[in-house]
mmCIF file of C-alpha atoms in Angstrom:
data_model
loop_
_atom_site.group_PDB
_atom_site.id
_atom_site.type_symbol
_atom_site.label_atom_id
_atom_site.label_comp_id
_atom_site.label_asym_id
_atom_site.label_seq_id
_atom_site.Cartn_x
_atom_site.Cartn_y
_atom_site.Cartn_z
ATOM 1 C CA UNK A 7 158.556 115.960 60.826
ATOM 2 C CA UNK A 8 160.645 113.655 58.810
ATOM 3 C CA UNK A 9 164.330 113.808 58.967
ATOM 4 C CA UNK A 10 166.999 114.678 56.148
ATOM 5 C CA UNK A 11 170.566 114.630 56.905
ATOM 6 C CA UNK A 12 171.540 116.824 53.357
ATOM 7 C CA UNK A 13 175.804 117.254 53.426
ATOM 8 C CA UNK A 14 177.476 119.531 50.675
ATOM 9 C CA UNK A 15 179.388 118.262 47.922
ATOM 10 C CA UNK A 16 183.116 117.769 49.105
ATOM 11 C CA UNK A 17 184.896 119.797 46.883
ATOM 12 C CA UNK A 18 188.539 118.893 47.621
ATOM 13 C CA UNK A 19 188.554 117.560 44.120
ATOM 14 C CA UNK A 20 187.550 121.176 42.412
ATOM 15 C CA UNK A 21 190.802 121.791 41.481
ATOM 16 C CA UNK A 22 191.375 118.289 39.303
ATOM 17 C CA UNK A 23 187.977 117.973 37.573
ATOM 18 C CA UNK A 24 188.803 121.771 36.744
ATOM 19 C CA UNK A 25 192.239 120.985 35.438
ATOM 20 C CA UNK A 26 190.825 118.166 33.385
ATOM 21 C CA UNK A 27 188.165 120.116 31.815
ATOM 22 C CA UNK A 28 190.549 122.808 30.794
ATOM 23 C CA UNK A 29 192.897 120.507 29.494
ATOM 24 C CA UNK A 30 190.151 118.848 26.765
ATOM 25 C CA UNK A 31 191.248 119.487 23.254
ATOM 26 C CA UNK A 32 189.292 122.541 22.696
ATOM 27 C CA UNK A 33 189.790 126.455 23.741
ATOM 28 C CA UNK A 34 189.166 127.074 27.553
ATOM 29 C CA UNK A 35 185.810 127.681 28.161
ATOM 30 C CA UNK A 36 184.346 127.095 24.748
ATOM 31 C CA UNK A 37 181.945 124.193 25.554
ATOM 32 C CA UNK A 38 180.166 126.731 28.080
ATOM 33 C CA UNK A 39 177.378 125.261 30.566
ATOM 34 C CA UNK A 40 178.486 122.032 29.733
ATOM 35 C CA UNK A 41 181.414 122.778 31.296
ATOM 36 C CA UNK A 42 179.608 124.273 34.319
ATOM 37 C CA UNK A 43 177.388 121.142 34.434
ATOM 38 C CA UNK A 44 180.066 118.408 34.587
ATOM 39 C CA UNK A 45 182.103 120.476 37.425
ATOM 40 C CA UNK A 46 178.537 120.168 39.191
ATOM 41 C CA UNK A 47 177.740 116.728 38.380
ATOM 42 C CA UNK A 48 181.575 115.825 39.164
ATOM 43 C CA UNK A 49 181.325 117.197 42.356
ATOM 44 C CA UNK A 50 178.242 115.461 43.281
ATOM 45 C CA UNK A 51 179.902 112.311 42.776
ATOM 46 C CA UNK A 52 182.940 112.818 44.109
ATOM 47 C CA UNK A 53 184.439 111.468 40.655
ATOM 48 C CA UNK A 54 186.091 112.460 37.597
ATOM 49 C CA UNK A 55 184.684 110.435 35.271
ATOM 50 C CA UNK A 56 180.772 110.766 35.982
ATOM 51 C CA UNK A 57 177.903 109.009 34.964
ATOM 52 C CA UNK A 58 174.073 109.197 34.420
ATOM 53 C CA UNK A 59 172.182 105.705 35.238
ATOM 54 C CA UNK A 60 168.593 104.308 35.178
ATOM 55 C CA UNK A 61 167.304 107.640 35.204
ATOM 56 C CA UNK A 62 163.975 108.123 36.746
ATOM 57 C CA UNK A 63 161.138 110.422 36.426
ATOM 58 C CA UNK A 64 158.601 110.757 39.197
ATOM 59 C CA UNK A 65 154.877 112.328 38.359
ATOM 60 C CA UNK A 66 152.655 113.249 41.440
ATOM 61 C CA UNK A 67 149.576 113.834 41.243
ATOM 62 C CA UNK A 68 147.167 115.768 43.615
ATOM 63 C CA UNK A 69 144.134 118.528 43.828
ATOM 64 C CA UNK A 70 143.536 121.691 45.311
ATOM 65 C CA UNK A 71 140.822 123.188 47.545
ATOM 66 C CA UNK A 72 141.558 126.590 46.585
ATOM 67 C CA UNK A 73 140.503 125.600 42.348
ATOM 68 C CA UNK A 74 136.940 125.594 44.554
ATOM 69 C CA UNK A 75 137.404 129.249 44.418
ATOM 70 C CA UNK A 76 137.775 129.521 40.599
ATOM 71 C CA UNK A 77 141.607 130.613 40.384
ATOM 72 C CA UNK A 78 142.350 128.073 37.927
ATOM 73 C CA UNK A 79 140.708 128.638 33.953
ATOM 74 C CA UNK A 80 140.995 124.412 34.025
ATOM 75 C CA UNK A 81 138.286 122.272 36.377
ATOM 76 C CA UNK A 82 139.454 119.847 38.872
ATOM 77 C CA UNK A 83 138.760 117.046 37.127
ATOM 78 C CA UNK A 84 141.475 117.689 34.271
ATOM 79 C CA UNK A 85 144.180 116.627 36.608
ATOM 80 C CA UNK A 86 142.475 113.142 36.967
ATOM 81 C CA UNK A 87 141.889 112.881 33.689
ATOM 82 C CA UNK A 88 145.385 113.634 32.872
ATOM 83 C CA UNK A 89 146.347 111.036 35.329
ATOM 84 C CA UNK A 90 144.553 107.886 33.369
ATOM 85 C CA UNK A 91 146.178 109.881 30.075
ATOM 86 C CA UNK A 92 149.677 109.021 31.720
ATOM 87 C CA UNK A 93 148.927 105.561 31.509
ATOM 88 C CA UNK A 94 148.029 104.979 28.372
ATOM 89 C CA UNK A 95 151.656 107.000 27.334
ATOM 90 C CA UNK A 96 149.670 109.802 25.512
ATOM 91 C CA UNK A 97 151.001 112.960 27.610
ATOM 92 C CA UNK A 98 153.780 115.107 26.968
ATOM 93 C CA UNK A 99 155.768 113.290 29.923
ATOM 94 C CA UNK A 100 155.949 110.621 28.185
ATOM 95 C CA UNK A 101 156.904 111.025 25.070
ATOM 96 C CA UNK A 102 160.111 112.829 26.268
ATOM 97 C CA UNK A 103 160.665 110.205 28.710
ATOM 98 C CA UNK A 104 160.392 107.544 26.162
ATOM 99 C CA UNK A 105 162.958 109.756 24.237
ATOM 100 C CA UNK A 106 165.524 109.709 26.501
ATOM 101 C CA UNK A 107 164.954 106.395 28.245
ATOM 102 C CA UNK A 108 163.611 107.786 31.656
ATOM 103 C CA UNK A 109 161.666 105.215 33.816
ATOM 104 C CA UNK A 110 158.179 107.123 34.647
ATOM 105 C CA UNK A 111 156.777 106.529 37.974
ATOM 106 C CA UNK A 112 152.931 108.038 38.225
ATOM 107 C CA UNK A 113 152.242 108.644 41.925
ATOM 108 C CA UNK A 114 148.645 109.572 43.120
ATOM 109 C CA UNK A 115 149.047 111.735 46.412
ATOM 110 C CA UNK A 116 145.827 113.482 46.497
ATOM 111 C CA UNK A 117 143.721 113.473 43.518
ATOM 112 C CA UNK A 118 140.088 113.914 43.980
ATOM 113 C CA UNK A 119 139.291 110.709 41.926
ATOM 114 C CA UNK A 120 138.945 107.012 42.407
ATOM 115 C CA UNK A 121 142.059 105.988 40.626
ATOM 116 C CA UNK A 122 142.592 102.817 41.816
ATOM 117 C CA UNK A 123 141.461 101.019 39.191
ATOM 118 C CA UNK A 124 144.655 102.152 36.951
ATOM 119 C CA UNK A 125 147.552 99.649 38.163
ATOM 120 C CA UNK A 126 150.197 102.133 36.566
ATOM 121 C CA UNK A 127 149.595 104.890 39.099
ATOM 122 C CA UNK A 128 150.374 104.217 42.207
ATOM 123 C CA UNK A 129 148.004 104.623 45.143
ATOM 124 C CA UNK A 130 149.873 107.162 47.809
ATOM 125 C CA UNK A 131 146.454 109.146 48.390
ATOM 126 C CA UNK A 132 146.926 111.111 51.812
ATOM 127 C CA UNK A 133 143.239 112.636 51.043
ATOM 128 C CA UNK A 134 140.708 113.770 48.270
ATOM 129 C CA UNK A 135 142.601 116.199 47.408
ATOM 130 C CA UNK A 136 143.874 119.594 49.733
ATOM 131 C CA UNK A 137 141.379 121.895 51.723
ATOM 132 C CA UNK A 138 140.730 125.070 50.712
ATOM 133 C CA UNK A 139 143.625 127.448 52.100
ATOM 134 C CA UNK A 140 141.373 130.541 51.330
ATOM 135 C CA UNK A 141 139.485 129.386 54.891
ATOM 136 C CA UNK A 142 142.087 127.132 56.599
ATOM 137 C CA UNK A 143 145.307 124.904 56.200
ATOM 138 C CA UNK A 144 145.322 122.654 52.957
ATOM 139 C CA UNK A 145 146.730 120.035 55.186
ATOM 140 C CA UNK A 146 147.537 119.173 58.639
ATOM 141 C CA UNK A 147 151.029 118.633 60.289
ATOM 142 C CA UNK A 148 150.800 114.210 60.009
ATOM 143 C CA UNK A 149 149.216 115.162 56.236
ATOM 144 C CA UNK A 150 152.362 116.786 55.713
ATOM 145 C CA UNK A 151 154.814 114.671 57.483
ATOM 146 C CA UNK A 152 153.061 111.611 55.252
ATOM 147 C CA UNK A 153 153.351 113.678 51.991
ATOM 148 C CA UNK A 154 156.958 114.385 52.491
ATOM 149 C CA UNK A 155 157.704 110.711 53.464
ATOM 150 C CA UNK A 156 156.152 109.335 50.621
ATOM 151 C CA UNK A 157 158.073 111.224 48.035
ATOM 152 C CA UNK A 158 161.246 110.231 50.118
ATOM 153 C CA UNK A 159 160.324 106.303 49.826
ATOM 154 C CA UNK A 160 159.927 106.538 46.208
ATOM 155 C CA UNK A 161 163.342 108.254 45.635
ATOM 156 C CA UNK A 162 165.014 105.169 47.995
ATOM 157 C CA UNK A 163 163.627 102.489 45.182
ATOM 158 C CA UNK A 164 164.747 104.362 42.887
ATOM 159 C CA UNK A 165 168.043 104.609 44.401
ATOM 160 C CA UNK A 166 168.110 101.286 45.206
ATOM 161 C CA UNK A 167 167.611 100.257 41.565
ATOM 162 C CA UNK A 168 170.583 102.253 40.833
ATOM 163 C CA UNK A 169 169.012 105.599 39.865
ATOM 164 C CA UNK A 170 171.428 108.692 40.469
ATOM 165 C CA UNK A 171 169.569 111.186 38.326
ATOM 166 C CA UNK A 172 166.096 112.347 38.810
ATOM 167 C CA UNK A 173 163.325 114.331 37.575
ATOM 168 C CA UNK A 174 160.637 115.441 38.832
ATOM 169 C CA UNK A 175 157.001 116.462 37.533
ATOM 170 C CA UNK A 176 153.599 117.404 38.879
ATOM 171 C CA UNK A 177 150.347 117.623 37.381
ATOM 172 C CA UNK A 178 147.555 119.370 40.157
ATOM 173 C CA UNK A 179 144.972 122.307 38.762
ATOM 174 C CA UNK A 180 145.431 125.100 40.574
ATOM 175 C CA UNK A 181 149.321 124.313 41.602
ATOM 176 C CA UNK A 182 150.178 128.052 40.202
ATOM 177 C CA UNK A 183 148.678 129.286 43.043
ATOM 178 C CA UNK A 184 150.198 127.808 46.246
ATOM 179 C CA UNK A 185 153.324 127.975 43.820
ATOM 180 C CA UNK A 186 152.980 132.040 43.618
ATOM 181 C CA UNK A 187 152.706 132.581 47.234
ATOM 182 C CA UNK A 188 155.579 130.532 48.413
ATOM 183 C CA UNK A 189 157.228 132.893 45.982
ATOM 184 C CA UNK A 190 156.243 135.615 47.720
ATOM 185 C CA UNK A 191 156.403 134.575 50.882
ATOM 186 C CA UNK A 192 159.920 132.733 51.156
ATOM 187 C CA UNK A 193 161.167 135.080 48.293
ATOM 188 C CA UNK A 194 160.546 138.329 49.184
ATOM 189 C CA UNK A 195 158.646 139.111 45.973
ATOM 190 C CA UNK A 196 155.283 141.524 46.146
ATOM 191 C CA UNK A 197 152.332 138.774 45.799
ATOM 192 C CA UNK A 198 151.000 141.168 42.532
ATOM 193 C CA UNK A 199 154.161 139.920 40.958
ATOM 194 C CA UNK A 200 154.035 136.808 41.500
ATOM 195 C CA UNK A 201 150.571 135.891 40.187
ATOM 196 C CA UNK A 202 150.322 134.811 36.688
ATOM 197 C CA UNK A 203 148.126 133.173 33.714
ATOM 198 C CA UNK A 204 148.739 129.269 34.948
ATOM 199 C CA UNK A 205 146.211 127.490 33.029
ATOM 200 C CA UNK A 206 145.643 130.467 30.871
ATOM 201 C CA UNK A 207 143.517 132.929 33.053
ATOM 202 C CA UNK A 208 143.439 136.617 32.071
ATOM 203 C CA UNK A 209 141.411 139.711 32.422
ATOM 204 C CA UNK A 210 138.619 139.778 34.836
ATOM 205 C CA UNK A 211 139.186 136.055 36.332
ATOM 206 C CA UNK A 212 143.181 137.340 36.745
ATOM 207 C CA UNK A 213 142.466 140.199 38.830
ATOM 208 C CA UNK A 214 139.932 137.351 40.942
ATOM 209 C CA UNK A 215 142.962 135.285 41.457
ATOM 210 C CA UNK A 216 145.193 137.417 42.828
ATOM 211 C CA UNK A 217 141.962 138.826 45.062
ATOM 212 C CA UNK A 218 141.708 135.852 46.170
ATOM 213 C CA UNK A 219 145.356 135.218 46.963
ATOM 214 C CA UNK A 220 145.726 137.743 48.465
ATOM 215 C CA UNK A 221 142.480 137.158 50.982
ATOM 216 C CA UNK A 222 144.484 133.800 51.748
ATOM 217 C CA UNK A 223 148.024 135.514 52.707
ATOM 218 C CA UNK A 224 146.296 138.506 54.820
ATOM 219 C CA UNK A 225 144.267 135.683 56.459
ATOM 220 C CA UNK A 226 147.899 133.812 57.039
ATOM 221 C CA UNK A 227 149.393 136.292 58.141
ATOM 222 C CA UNK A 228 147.122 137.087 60.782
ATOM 223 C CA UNK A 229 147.285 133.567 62.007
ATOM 224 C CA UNK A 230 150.988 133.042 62.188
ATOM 225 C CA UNK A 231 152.862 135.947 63.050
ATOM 226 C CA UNK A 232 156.480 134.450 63.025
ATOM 227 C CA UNK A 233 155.799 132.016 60.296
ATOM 228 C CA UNK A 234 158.315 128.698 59.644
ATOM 229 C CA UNK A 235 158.789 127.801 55.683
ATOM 230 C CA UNK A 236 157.478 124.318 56.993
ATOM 231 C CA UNK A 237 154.265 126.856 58.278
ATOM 232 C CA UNK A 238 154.079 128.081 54.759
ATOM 233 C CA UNK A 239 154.653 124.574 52.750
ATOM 234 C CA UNK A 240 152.126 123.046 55.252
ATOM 235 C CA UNK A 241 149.268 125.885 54.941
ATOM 236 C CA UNK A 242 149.391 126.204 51.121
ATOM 237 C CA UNK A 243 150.981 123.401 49.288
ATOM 238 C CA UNK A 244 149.524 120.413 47.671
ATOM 239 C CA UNK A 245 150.370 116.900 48.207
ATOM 240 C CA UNK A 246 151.937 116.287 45.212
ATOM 241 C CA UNK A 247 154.084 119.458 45.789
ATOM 242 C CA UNK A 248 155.003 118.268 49.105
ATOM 243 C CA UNK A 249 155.265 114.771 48.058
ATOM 244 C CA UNK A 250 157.931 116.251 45.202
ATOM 245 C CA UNK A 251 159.658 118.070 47.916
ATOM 246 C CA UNK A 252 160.265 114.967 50.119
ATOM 247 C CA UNK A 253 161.805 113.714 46.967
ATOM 248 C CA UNK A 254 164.237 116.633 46.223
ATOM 249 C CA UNK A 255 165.341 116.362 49.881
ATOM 250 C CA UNK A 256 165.826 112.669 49.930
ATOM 251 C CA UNK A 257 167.479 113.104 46.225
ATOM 252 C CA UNK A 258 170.167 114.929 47.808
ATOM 253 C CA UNK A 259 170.680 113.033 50.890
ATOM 254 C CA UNK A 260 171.476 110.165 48.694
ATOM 255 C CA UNK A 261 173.722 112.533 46.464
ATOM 256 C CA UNK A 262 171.571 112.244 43.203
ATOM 257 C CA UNK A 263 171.287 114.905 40.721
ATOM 258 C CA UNK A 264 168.238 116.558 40.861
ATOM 259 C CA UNK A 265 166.408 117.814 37.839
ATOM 260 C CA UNK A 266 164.195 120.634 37.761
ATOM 261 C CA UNK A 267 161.039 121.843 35.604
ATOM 262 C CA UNK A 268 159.158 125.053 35.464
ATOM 263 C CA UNK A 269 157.204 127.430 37.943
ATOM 264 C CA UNK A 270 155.317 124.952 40.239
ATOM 265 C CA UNK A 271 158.896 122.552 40.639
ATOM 266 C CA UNK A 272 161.156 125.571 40.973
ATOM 267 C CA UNK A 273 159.083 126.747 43.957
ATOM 268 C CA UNK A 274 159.114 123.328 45.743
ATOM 269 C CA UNK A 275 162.842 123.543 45.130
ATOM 270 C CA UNK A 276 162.729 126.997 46.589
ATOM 271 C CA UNK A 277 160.852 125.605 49.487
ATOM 272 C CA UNK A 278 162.916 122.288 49.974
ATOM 273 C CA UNK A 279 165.786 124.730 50.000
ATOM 274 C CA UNK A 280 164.291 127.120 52.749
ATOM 275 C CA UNK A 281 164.339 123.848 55.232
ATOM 276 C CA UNK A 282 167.761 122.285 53.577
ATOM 277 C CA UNK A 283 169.879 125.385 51.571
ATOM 278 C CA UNK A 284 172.327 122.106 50.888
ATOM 279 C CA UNK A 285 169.581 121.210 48.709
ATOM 280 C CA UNK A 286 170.683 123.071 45.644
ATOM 281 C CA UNK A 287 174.418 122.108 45.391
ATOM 282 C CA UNK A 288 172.509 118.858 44.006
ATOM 283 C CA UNK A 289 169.657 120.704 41.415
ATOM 284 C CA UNK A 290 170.252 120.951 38.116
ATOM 285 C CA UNK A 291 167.259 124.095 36.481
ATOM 286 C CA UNK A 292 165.802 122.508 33.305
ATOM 287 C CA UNK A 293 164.128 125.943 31.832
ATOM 288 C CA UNK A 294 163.065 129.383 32.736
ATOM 289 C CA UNK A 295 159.164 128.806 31.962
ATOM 290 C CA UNK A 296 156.932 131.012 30.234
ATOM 291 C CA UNK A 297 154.903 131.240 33.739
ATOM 292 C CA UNK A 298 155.187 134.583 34.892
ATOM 293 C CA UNK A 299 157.875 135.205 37.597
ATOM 294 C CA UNK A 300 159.094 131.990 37.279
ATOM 295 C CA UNK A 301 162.740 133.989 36.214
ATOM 296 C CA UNK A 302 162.115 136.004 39.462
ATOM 297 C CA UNK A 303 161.979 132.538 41.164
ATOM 298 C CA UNK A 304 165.557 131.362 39.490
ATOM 299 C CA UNK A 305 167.153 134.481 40.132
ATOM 300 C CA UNK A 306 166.677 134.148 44.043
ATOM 301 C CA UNK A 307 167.962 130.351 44.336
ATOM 302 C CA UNK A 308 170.786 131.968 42.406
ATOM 303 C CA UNK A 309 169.910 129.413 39.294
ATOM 304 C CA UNK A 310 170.977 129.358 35.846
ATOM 305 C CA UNK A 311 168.792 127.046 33.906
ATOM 306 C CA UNK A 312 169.532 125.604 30.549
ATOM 307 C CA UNK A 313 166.811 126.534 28.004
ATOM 308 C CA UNK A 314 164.272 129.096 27.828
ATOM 309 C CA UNK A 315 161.863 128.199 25.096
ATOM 310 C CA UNK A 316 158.696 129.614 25.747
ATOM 311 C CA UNK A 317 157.524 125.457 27.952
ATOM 312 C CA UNK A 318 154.761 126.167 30.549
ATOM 313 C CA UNK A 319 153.020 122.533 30.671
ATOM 314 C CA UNK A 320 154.633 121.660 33.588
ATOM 315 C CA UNK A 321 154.884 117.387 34.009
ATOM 316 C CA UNK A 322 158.845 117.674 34.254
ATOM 317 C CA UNK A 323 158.525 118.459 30.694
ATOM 318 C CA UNK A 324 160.963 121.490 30.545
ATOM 319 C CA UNK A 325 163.520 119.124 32.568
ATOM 320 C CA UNK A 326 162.982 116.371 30.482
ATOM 321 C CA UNK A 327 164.119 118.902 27.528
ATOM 322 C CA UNK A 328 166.763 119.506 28.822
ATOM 323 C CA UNK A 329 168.428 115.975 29.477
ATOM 324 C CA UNK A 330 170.044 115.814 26.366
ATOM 325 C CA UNK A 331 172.474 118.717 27.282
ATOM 326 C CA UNK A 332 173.000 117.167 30.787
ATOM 327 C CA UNK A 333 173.768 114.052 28.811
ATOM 328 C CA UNK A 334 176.426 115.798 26.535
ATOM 329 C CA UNK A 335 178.312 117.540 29.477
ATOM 330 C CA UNK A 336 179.165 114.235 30.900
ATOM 331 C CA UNK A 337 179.977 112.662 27.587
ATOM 332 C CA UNK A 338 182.323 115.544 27.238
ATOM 333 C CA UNK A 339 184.369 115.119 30.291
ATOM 334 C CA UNK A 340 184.502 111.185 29.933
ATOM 335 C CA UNK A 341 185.231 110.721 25.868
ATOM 336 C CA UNK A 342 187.060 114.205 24.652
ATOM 337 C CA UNK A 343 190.718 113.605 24.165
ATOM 338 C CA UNK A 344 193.162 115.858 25.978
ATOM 339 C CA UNK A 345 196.012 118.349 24.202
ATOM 340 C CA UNK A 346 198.669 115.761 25.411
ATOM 341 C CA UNK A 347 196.907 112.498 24.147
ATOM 342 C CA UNK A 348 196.129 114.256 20.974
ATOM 343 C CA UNK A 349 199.666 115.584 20.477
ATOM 344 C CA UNK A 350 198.241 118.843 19.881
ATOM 345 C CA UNK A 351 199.847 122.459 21.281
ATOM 346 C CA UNK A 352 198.553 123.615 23.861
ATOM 347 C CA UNK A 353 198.294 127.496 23.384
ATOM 348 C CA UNK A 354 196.921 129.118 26.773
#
C-alpha cells in the first residue's frame, strides 16, 4: 500500500502565536473559534502571519455495488448525471466555489458511466463502479492501493501550483452506507445508530437498509476476525471515498489545511485518521450535517466544526460554507492592530 510519511505540527511556536493573539486590540478570547482556527492554521505553517492561497476543491466521483441492493431512495445513475451537471457549473459545488474563488477539480474514480466525453472531469476510473459488499469486497487490495494514489497525485498538482488549503467533496449514491459502517466499525458506535435517511429513505425502505447493513457487517465479520481499518476501508468504501482519503493523507504530508464536509467526508477523515492519527492536527470540520450520527462521528475525532445549519448535500458544500470564517481568522491575526500599536490600555 502506498506510503505517507504524516509529522505533527511543531509547536515550539505555541507560546508566540498565543501571545500575539491575546495581545490584538480586543478582550481575550472574544473573537472565539477564530481564535482557535488561526492557532491551528499558525501551527500548520510554522508561521505567525499565515496565509490561504490558490485554494482548491477536489470532487470525486464514483458508484456503489451495494445501491444494487436498494439502500439508497436515489438510482445509480444520479451520480453520473450529477457529474456532467458539474461541468456545466450548475451544482451547488460550484456556486460556492465560484464564491469564494476555489479552483474545482472533478475527478471520475469509479462512476458507472462513459464520461469521457466531458473534458472537465477527469478520467481516474479504477472500475465501473464498486462491487457489491453485501456478497464480497467492493474492491481489491491494487483497486485500493490505485484509489488512494490517485487522490494523492491530484493533491501534489495542486501543491505544486501553490495550493495550501483544500477541500474536499464527493458525490457517489449510496456513499451513506459504507460511510455508516466505518462509523461503526472504527468508532465503536452500534450499527442501528449509525444508519440514517442519506438520500431521504424512511419507513419501510429504512428498516431494509440497515437489514441489509447489517447482513454485510455479520458477513465481515465472519471473514476477518482481527480486522485492519485498511480491511475495513478496502471491503466497504468507494473509490471516490478512498480516492478522497489518499488526498487527506497526502494533504497533510505536505502540511496543507484540510477542509472537511459532512457525513460521508467526516468518515473518510475518520478512516484516514485510523491509518495516520497525525492526520487531524491538519483538518479543519466545515459543519455538523443534518445526516444522522454525523455529530456522533465529530465527537469521536474529538472535532469541533464551525456551523451547523441543517447542510446534508454533501459535494464539500458544508466546507465550502464555511471558508469565509476560515478566511476571517487569518485576516484577524495578520491585519488587527495590537494594544501597544494602538496606544490603547491594556486591562487584563
Amino acid at each position: 500500500m502506498i506510503k505517507f510519511n504524516i509529522v505533527s505540527p511543531d509547536h515550539s511556536i505555541k507560546d508566540e502565536i498565543q501571545d500575539k493573539i491575546d495581545n490584538l486590540n480586543k478582550p481575550k478570547g472574544s473573537l472565539g473559534m477564530l481564535e482557535e482556527l488561526a492557532l491551528r492554521i499558525c501551527l500548520v505553517q510554522h508561521s505567525l502571519l499565515p496565509t490561504l492561497f490558490h485554494p482548491c476543491h477536489l470532487l470525486f466521483g464514483g458508484d456503489h455495488g451495494i445501491e444494487r441492493e436498494g439502500v439508497s431512495l436515489s438510482p445509480r445513475d444520479v451520480t453520473w448525471q450529477q457529474m456532467i451537471n458539474f461541468t456545466k457549473g450548475g451544482g451547488g459545488v460550484n456556486m460556492f466555489c465560484r464564491q469564494h474563488n476555489f479552483k474545482l477539480r472533478i475527478i471520475d474514480m469509479g462512476v458507472d458511466y462513459d464520461l469521457s466525453s466531458f473534458p472537465e472531469i477527469r478520467n481516474e476510473k479504477i472500475a465501473w463502479g464498486t462491487k457489491d459488499f453485501l456478497h464480497e469486497a467492493a474492491m481489491s487490495e491494487e483497486e485500493m492501493d490505485k484509489a488512494l494514489s490517485t487522490g494523492a497525485k491530484i493533491i501534489d498538482e495542486c501543491a505544486d501550483e501553490g495550493c495550501n488549503i483544500v477541500c474536499i467533496g464527493e458525490m457517489g449514491i449510496a456513499n451513506t452506507s459504507p460511510s455508516s459502517i466505518w462509523l461503526h466499525l472504527m468508532g465503536g458506535v452500534p450499527l442501528d445508530d449509525c444508519v440514517g435517511a442519506g438520500s431521504g429513505v424512511a419507513g419501510s425502505q429504512l428498516s431494509h437498509k440497515h437489514k441489509v447493513l447489517k447482513e454485510a457487517v455479520d458477513k465481515f465479520n465472519r471473514d476477518f476476525h482481527y480486522a485492519s481499518a485498511t480491511d475495513m476501508i478496502r471491503y466497504f468504501g468507494g473509490f471516490e471515498m478512498v480516492g478522497a482519503i489518499g488526498a487527506m493523507l497526502r494533504a497533510a504530508e505536505r502540511r496543507m489545511i484540510v477542509m472537511v464536509d459532512g457525513f460521508i467526508m467526516s468518515a473518510c477523515m475518520l478512516a484516514a485518521s485510523r491509518l495516520h492519527p497525525e492526520v487531524l492536527n491538519y483538518a479543519i470540520f466545515g459543519h455538523c450535517g443534518d445526516e444522522h450520527a454525523h455529530a456522533k462521528m465529530l465527537q469521536i475525532m474529538g472535532a469541533k466544526p464551525i456551523l451547523n445549519i441543517g447542510m446534508r448535500l454533501g459535494e464539500g458544500t458544508g466546507a465550502l460554507c464555511a471558508y469565509p470564517i476560515i478566511e476571517s481568522s487569518v485576516r484577524m491575526i495578520n491585519e488587527m492592530n495590537n494594544f501597544e500599536n494602538a496606544n490603547i490600555t491594556k486591562y487584563f
